[in-house]
Amino acid sequence: KMVKDKVLSGDYASESEVIRDGLRTLIARDAAVDKWLRDEVAPTFDAVLNGTEPLLSSAEVKRNLEVHMNEVTRRGRTAAE
């Protein structure tokens, strides 16, 4: 249904064009995830294993998330005013 709707909307000329675009998007997303894992996650994991990257306690993570969410909420209110 979604593929047919995309064609009917005029965004695409054919169903195969919708599928090709979807596959290109999935390939790009997979490549971005692979790059993130390789460039950021793996080095951080290795640093944790060898003791050069400090870990946060669950209380610290919760506190950091609360601070972050409060900031996001505050910015949202400021933008709406």
Short mmCIF file of N, CA and C in Angstrom, two decimals:
data_model
loop_
_atom_site.label_atom_id
_atom_site.label_comp_id
_atom_site.label_asym_id
_atom_site.label_seq_id
_atom_site.Cartn_x
_atom_site.Cartn_y
_atom_site.Cartn_z
N LYS A 1 0.82 -1.20 0.00
CA LYS A 1 0.00 0.00 0.00
C LYS A 1 0.87 1.26 0.00
N MET A 2 1.88 1.29 0.86
CA MET A 2 2.73 2.48 0.94
C MET A 2 3.44 2.73 -0.40
N VAL A 3 3.93 1.66 -1.02
CA VAL A 3 4.64 1.81 -2.29
C VAL A 3 3.69 2.38 -3.35
N LYS A 4 2.50 1.83 -3.42
CA LYS A 4 1.52 2.33 -4.39
C LYS A 4 1.16 3.79 -4.10
N ASP A 5 1.02 4.13 -2.81
CA ASP A 5 0.70 5.51 -2.45
C ASP A 5 1.80 6.48 -2.87
N LYS A 6 3.06 6.05 -2.77
CA LYS A 6 4.18 6.91 -3.19
C LYS A 6 4.09 7.19 -4.68
N VAL A 7 3.75 6.17 -5.46
CA VAL A 7 3.62 6.34 -6.91
C VAL A 7 2.43 7.25 -7.22
N LEU A 8 1.30 6.98 -6.55
CA LEU A 8 0.10 7.78 -6.79
C LEU A 8 0.30 9.25 -6.40
N SER A 9 1.16 9.50 -5.42
CA SER A 9 1.41 10.89 -4.99
C SER A 9 2.21 11.67 -6.03
N GLY A 10 2.85 10.95 -6.94
CA GLY A 10 3.67 11.61 -7.95
C GLY A 10 5.13 11.74 -7.54
N ASP A 11 5.45 11.27 -6.34
CA ASP A 11 6.85 11.35 -5.88
C ASP A 11 7.74 10.41 -6.68
N TYR A 12 7.18 9.33 -7.19
CA TYR A 12 7.94 8.32 -7.94
C TYR A 12 7.16 7.94 -9.19
N ALA A 13 7.91 7.53 -10.20
CA ALA A 13 7.28 7.16 -11.48
C ALA A 13 6.78 5.72 -11.48
N SER A 14 7.39 4.86 -10.64
CA SER A 14 7.00 3.45 -10.64
C SER A 14 7.25 2.83 -9.27
N GLU A 15 6.65 1.67 -9.06
CA GLU A 15 6.86 0.95 -7.80
C GLU A 15 8.31 0.51 -7.65
N SER A 16 8.93 0.11 -8.74
CA SER A 16 10.32 -0.33 -8.65
C SER A 16 11.24 0.84 -8.27
N GLU A 17 10.88 2.04 -8.69
CA GLU A 17 11.66 3.23 -8.30
C GLU A 17 11.56 3.46 -6.78
N VAL A 18 10.38 3.24 -6.21
CA VAL A 18 10.20 3.37 -4.76
C VAL A 18 11.06 2.34 -4.04
N ILE A 19 11.03 1.11 -4.52
CA ILE A 19 11.80 0.03 -3.90
C ILE A 19 13.30 0.32 -3.99
N ARG A 20 13.76 0.76 -5.16
CA ARG A 20 15.18 1.09 -5.32
C ARG A 20 15.61 2.20 -4.36
N ASP A 21 14.77 3.23 -4.23
CA ASP A 21 15.09 4.32 -3.33
C ASP A 21 15.12 3.83 -1.87
N GLY A 22 14.18 2.97 -1.53
CA GLY A 22 14.17 2.41 -0.19
C GLY A 22 15.42 1.59 0.10
N LEU A 23 15.85 0.80 -0.87
CA LEU A 23 17.06 0.00 -0.70
C LEU A 23 18.29 0.88 -0.58
N ARG A 24 18.36 1.94 -1.39
CA ARG A 24 19.49 2.88 -1.27
C ARG A 24 19.52 3.51 0.12
N THR A 25 18.36 3.84 0.64
CA THR A 25 18.28 4.42 1.98
C THR A 25 18.74 3.43 3.04
N LEU A 26 18.33 2.18 2.92
CA LEU A 26 18.78 1.15 3.87
C LEU A 26 20.28 0.93 3.80
N ILE A 27 20.82 0.93 2.61
CA ILE A 27 22.27 0.76 2.44
C ILE A 27 23.02 1.92 3.10
N ALA A 28 22.52 3.15 2.89
CA ALA A 28 23.16 4.32 3.50
C ALA A 28 23.06 4.27 5.02
N ARG A 29 21.91 3.86 5.53
CA ARG A 29 21.75 3.75 6.99
C ARG A 29 22.68 2.70 7.56
N ASP A 30 22.75 1.54 6.90
CA ASP A 30 23.65 0.47 7.37
C ASP A 30 25.10 0.94 7.34
N ALA A 31 25.48 1.67 6.32
CA ALA A 31 26.85 2.17 6.24
C ALA A 31 27.13 3.16 7.37
N ALA A 32 26.15 4.01 7.68
CA ALA A 32 26.33 4.97 8.77
C ALA A 32 26.45 4.26 10.11
N VAL A 33 25.65 3.24 10.33
CA VAL A 33 25.74 2.48 11.58
C VAL A 33 27.08 1.76 11.67
N ASP A 34 27.51 1.14 10.58
CA ASP A 34 28.82 0.47 10.57
C ASP A 34 29.94 1.45 10.88
N LYS A 35 29.89 2.64 10.29
CA LYS A 35 30.93 3.65 10.53
C LYS A 35 30.92 4.07 12.00
N TRP A 36 29.74 4.31 12.56
CA TRP A 36 29.62 4.69 13.97
C TRP A 36 30.18 3.60 14.88
N LEU A 37 29.83 2.35 14.59
CA LEU A 37 30.34 1.24 15.39
C LEU A 37 31.87 1.17 15.31
N ARG A 38 32.39 1.28 14.10
CA ARG A 38 33.82 1.17 13.88
C ARG A 38 34.59 2.36 14.46
N ASP A 39 34.08 3.58 14.24
CA ASP A 39 34.81 4.79 14.60
C ASP A 39 34.61 5.25 16.04
N GLU A 40 33.46 4.92 16.62
CA GLU A 40 33.16 5.43 17.96
C GLU A 40 32.94 4.33 19.00
N VAL A 41 32.12 3.37 18.68
CA VAL A 41 31.77 2.36 19.69
C VAL A 41 32.94 1.43 19.97
N ALA A 42 33.55 0.86 18.94
CA ALA A 42 34.64 -0.09 19.15
C ALA A 42 35.83 0.54 19.90
N PRO A 43 36.29 1.74 19.53
CA PRO A 43 37.39 2.33 20.28
C PRO A 43 37.02 2.61 21.75
N THR A 44 35.79 3.05 21.99
CA THR A 44 35.36 3.29 23.37
C THR A 44 35.30 1.99 24.15
N PHE A 45 34.78 0.95 23.54
CA PHE A 45 34.72 -0.37 24.19
C PHE A 45 36.13 -0.85 24.53
N ASP A 46 37.05 -0.71 23.58
CA ASP A 46 38.44 -1.11 23.83
C ASP A 46 39.04 -0.30 24.97
N ALA A 47 38.75 1.00 25.02
CA ALA A 47 39.27 1.86 26.09
C ALA A 47 38.69 1.45 27.44
N VAL A 48 37.44 1.05 27.46
CA VAL A 48 36.83 0.57 28.71
C VAL A 48 37.53 -0.71 29.16
N LEU A 49 37.77 -1.62 28.22
CA LEU A 49 38.41 -2.88 28.57
C LEU A 49 39.83 -2.69 29.10
N ASN A 50 40.56 -1.73 28.54
CA ASN A 50 41.94 -1.53 29.02
C ASN A 50 42.04 -0.51 30.15
N GLY A 51 40.87 -0.01 30.61
CA GLY A 51 40.85 0.85 31.79
C GLY A 51 41.14 2.31 31.56
N THR A 52 41.19 2.76 30.31
CA THR A 52 41.48 4.17 30.05
C THR A 52 40.23 5.01 29.85
N GLU A 53 39.07 4.39 29.82
CA GLU A 53 37.79 5.11 29.67
C GLU A 53 36.96 4.87 30.93
N PRO A 54 36.70 5.92 31.69
CA PRO A 54 35.93 5.74 32.91
C PRO A 54 34.46 5.42 32.59
N LEU A 55 33.87 4.61 33.43
CA LEU A 55 32.46 4.28 33.28
C LEU A 55 31.63 5.09 34.26
N LEU A 56 30.39 5.36 33.89
CA LEU A 56 29.48 6.08 34.78
C LEU A 56 28.61 5.07 35.51
N SER A 57 28.26 5.42 36.73
CA SER A 57 27.31 4.59 37.47
C SER A 57 25.92 4.84 36.91
N SER A 58 24.98 3.98 37.25
CA SER A 58 23.61 4.19 36.78
C SER A 58 23.05 5.49 37.33
N ALA A 59 23.42 5.86 38.57
CA ALA A 59 22.96 7.13 39.15
C ALA A 59 23.50 8.31 38.35
N GLU A 60 24.77 8.24 37.92
CA GLU A 60 25.35 9.32 37.12
C GLU A 60 24.68 9.43 35.77
N VAL A 61 24.39 8.29 35.16
CA VAL A 61 23.70 8.29 33.86
C VAL A 61 22.33 8.92 34.02
N LYS A 62 21.60 8.51 35.06
CA LYS A 62 20.27 9.06 35.30
C LYS A 62 20.34 10.57 35.51
N ARG A 63 21.28 11.02 36.33
CA ARG A 63 21.43 12.45 36.59
C ARG A 63 21.75 13.21 35.30
N ASN A 64 22.67 12.67 34.49
CA ASN A 64 23.02 13.32 33.21
C ASN A 64 21.82 13.40 32.27
N LEU A 65 21.04 12.33 32.23
CA LEU A 65 19.85 12.33 31.38
C LEU A 65 18.82 13.35 31.86
N GLU A 66 18.64 13.45 33.17
CA GLU A 66 17.70 14.42 33.71
C GLU A 66 18.14 15.84 33.37
N VAL A 67 19.42 16.12 33.52
CA VAL A 67 19.94 17.46 33.18
C VAL A 67 19.70 17.73 31.69
N HIS A 68 20.01 16.75 30.87
CA HIS A 68 19.83 16.91 29.42
C HIS A 68 18.36 17.15 29.07
N MET A 69 17.47 16.35 29.63
CA MET A 69 16.04 16.49 29.32
C MET A 69 15.50 17.83 29.82
N ASN A 70 15.96 18.26 30.98
CA ASN A 70 15.53 19.57 31.48
C ASN A 70 15.98 20.68 30.54
N GLU A 71 17.20 20.57 30.02
CA GLU A 71 17.71 21.56 29.08
C GLU A 71 16.91 21.54 27.78
N VAL A 72 16.61 20.37 27.27
CA VAL A 72 15.81 20.27 26.04
C VAL A 72 14.43 20.86 26.26
N THR A 73 13.82 20.54 27.39
CA THR A 73 12.50 21.08 27.70
C THR A 73 12.55 22.60 27.83
N ARG A 74 13.57 23.11 28.52
CA ARG A 74 13.71 24.55 28.68
C ARG A 74 13.87 25.24 27.33
N ARG A 75 14.72 24.66 26.47
CA ARG A 75 14.92 25.25 25.14
C ARG A 75 13.63 25.22 24.33
N GLY A 76 12.87 24.14 24.48
CA GLY A 76 11.60 24.04 23.77
C GLY A 76 10.62 25.11 24.19
N ARG A 77 10.57 25.37 25.49
CA ARG A 77 9.69 26.42 26.00
C ARG A 77 10.16 27.79 25.52
N THR A 78 11.46 28.02 25.53
CA THR A 78 12.01 29.31 25.10
C THR A 78 11.70 29.54 23.62
N ALA A 79 11.84 28.51 22.80
CA ALA A 79 11.57 28.65 21.37
C ALA A 79 10.10 28.92 21.10
N ALA A 80 9.23 28.37 21.95
CA ALA A 80 7.79 28.54 21.73
C ALA A 80 7.30 29.90 22.20
N GLU A 81 8.09 30.56 23.04
CA GLU A 81 7.63 31.86 23.59
C GLU A 81 7.88 33.00 22.63
#
